[in-house]
Coordinates of N, CA and C in Angstrom, one line a residue:
X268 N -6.3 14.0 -29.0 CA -6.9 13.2 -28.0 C -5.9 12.9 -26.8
X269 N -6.4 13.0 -25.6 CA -5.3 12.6 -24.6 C -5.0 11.3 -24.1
X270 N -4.1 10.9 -24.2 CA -3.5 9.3 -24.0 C -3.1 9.4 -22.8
X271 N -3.1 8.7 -21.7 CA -2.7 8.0 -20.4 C -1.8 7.1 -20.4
X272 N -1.0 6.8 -20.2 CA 0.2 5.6 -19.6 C 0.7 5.3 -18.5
X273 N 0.2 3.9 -17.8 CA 0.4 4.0 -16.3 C 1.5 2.6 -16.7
X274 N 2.1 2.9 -15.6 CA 3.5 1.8 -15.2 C 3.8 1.9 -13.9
X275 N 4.6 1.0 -12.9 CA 5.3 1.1 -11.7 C 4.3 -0.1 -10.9
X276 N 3.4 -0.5 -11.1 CA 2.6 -1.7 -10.7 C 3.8 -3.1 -10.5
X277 N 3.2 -3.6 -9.3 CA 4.0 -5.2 -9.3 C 3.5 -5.6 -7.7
X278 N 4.0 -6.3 -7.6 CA 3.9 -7.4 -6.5 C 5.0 -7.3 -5.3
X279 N 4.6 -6.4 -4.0 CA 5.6 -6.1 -2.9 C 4.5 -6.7 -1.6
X280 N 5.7 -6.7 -0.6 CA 5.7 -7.1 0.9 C 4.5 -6.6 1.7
X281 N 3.9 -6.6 2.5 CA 3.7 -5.9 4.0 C 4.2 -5.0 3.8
X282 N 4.0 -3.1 4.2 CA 5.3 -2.8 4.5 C 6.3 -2.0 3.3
X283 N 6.3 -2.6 2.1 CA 6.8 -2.3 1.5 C 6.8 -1.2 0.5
X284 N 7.5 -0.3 -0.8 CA 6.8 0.7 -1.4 C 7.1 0.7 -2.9
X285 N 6.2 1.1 -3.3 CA 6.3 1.2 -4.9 C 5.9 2.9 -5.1
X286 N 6.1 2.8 -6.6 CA 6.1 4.3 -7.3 C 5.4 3.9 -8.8
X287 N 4.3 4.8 -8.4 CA 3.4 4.4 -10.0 C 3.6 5.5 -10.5
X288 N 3.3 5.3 -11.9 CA 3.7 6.9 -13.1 C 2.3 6.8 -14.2
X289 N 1.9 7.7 -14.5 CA 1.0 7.8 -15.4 C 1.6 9.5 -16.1
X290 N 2.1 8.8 -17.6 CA 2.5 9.9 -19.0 C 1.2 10.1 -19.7
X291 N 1.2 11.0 -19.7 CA 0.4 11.7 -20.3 C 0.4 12.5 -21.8
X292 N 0.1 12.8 -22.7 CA 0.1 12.7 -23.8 C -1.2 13.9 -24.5
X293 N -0.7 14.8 -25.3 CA -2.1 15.2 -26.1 C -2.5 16.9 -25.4
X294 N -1.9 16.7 -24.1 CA -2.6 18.2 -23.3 C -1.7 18.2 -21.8
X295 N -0.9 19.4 -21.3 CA 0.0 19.8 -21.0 C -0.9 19.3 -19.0
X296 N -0.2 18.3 -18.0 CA -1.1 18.0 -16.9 C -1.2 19.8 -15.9
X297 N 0.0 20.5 -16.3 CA -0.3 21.6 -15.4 C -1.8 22.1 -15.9
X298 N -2.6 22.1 -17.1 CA -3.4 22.5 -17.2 C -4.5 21.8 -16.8
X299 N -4.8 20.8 -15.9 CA -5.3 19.7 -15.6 C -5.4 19.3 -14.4
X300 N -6.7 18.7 -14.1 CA -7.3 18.2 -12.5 C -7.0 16.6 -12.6
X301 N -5.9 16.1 -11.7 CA -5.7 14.5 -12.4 C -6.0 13.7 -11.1
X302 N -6.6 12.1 -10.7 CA -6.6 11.5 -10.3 C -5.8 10.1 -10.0
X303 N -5.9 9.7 -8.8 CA -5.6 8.1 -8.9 C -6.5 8.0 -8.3
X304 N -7.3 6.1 -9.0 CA -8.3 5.4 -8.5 C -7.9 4.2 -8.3
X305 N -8.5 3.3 -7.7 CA -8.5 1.6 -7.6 C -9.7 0.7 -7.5
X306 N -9.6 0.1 -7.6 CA -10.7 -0.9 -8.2 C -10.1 -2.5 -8.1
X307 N -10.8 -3.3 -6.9 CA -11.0 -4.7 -6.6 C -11.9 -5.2 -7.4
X308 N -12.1 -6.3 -8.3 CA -12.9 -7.4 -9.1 C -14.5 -6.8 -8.1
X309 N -15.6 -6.9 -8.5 CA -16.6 -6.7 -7.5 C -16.6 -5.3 -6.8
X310 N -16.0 -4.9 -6.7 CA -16.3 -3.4 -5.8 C -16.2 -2.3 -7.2
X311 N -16.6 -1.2 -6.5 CA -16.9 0.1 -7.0 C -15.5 0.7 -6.9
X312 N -15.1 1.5 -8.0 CA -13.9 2.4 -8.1 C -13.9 3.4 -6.9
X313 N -12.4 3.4 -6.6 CA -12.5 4.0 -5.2 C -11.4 5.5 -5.9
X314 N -11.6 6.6 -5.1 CA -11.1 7.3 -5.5 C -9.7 7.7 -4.5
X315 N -8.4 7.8 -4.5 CA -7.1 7.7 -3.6 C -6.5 8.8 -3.3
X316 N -6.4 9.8 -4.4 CA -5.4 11.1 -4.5 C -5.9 11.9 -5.4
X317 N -5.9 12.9 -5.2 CA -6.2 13.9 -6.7 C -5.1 15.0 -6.6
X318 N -5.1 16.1 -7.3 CA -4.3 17.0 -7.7 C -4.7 17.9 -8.5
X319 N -5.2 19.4 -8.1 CA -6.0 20.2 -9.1 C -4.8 21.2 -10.1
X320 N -5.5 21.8 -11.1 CA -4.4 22.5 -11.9 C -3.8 23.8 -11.1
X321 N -4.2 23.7 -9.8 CA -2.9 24.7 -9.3 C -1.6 24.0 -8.8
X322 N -1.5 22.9 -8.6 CA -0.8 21.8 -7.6 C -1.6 21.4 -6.0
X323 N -2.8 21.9 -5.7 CA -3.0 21.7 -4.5 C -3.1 19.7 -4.5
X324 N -3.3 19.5 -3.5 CA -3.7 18.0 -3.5 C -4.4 17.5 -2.0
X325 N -5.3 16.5 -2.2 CA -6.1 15.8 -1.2 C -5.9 14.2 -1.5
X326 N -5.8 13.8 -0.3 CA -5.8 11.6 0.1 C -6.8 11.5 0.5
X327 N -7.3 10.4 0.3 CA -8.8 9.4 0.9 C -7.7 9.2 2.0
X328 N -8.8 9.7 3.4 CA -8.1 8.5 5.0 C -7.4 7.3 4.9
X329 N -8.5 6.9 3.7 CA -7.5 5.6 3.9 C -6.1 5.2 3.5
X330 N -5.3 6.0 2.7 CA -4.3 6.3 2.6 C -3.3 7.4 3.1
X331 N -4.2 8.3 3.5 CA -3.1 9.3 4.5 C -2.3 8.9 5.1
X332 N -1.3 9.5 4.6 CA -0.1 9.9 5.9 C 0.9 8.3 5.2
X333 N 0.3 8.0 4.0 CA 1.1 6.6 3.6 C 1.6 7.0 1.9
X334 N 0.5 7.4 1.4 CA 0.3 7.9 -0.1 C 0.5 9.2 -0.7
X335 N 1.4 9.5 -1.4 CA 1.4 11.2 -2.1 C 1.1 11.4 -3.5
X336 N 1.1 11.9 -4.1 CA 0.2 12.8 -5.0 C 1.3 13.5 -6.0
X337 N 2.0 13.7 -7.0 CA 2.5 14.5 -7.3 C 2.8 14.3 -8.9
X338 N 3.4 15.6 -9.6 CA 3.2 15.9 -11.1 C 4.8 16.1 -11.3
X339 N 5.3 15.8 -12.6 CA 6.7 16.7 -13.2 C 5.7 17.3 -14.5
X340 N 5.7 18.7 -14.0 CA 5.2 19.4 -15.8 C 6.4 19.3 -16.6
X341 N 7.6 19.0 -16.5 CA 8.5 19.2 -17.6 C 8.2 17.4 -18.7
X342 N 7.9 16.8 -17.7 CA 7.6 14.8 -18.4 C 6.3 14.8 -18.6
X343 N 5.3 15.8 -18.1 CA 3.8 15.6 -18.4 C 3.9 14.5 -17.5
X344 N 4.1 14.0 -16.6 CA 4.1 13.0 -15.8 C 3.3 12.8 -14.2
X345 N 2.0 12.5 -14.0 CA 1.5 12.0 -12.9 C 1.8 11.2 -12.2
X346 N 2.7 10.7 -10.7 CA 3.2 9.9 -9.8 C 2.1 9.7 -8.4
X347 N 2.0 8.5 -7.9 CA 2.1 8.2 -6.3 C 3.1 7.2 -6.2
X348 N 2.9 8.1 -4.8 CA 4.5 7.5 -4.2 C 3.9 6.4 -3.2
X349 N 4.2 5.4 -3.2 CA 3.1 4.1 -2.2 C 4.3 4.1 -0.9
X350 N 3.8 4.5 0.2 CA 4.4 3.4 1.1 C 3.8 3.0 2.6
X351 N 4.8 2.2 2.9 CA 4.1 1.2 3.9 C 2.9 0.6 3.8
X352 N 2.8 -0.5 2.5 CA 1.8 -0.7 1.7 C 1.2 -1.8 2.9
X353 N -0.2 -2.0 2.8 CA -1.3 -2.8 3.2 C -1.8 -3.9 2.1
X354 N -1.9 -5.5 3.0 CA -2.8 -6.1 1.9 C -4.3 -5.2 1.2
X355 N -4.7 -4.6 2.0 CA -5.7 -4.0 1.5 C -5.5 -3.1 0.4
X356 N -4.3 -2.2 0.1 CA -4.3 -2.1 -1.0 C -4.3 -2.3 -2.3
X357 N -4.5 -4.0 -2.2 CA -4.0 -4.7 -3.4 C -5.0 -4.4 -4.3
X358 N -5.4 -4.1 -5.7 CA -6.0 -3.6 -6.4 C -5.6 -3.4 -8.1
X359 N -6.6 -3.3 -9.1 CA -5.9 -2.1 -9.9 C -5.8 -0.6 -9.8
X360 N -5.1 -0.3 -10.6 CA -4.9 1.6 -10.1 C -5.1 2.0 -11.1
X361 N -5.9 3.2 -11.5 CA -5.8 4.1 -12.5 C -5.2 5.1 -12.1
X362 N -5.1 5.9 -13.3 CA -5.3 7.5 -13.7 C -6.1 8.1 -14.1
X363 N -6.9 9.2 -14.1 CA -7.3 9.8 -14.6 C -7.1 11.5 -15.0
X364 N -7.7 11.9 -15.7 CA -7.3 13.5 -16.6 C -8.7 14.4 -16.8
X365 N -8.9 15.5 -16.4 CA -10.1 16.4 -16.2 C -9.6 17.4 -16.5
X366 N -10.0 18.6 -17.7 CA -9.7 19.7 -17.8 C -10.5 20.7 -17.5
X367 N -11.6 20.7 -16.8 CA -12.4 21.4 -16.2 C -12.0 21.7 -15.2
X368 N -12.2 23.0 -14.2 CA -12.3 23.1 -12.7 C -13.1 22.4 -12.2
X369 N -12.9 21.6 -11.1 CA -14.2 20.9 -9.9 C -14.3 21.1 -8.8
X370 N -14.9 20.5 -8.1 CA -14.6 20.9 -6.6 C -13.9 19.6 -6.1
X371 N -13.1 19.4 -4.7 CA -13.0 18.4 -4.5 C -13.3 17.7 -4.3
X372 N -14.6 17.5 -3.8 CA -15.7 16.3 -3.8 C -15.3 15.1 -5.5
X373 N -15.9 16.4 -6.3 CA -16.4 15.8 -7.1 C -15.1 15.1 -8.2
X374 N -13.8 15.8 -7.9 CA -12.6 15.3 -7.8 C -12.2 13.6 -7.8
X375 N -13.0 13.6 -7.0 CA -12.9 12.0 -5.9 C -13.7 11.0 -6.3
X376 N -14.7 11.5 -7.6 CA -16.0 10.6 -8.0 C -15.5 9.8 -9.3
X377 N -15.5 8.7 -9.8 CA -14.9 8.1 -10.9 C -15.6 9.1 -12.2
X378 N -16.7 9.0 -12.0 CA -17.6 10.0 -12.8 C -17.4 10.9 -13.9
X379 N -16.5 11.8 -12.7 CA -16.5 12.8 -13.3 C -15.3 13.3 -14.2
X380 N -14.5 12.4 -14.5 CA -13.3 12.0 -15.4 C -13.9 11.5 -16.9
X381 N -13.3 12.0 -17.8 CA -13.1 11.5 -19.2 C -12.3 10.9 -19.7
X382 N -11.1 11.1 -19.2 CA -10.1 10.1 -19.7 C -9.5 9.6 -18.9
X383 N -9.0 8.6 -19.3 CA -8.3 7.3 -18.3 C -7.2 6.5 -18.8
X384 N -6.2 5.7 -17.8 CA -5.4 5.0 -18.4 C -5.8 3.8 -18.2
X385 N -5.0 2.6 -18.7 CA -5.3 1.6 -18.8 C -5.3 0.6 -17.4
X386 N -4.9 1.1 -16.1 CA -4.4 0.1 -15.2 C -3.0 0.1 -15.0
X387 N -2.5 -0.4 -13.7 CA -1.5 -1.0 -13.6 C -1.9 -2.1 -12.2
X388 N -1.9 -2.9 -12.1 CA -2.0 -4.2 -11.1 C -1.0 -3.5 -9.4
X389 N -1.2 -3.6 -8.8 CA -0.9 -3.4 -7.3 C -1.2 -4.7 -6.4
X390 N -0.1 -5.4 -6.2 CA -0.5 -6.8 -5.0 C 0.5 -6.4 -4.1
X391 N 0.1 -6.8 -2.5 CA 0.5 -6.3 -1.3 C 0.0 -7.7 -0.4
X392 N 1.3 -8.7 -0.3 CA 0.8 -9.7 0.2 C 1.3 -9.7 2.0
X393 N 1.3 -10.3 2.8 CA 0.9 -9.8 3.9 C 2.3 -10.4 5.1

């Protein structure tokens, strides 16, 4: 079964940047379509970054040109790299893990994921 582990969550500035990691466990991520999501108390899971099993990668707008996307196949390890963070990003974050091909739409849909990590908290105070 594939396990998720997310870390690098905490509490920064305006401005400021963090680095979240999600280990992966059970099945090799180069073989794999992974995402980051977030999720405010009340709102619907939003979808942030993805990454298909060739390395290509896509941002939601609303992180472009702030947020990256990226894998080490040697750690099985999924990263975003946060910067110049926004109150508005404050949130939880997932991961998630897809071994199927998708399209990128459907990439971006909480949906369409099976497995998941547990969270990591993200606050961005202002």
């Amino acid at each position: 079964q594939v396990q998720l582990v997310e870390s690098g969550g905490g509490s920064v500035q305006s401005g400021g940047s963090l680095r979240l990691s999600c280990a992966a466990s059970g099945y090799p991520v180069s073989l794999c379509s992974m995402g980051w999501f977030r999720q405010d108390p009340g709102k619907e899971r939003e979808g942030v970054a993805v990454i298909d099993r060739d390395g290509g990668t896509r941002t939601a707008d609303s992180v472009k040109g702030r947020f990256t996307i990226s894998r080490d196949n040697a750690k099985n390890t999924l990263y975003l790299q946060m910067n110049s963070l926004k109150p508005e990003d404050t949130a939880m974050y997932y991961c998630a893990l897809i071994r199927s091909r998708l399209s990128w739409w459907s990439l971006f849909s909480p949906t369409a994921y099976p497995d998941w990590g547990q969270g990591t908290q993200v606050t961005v105070s202002a």
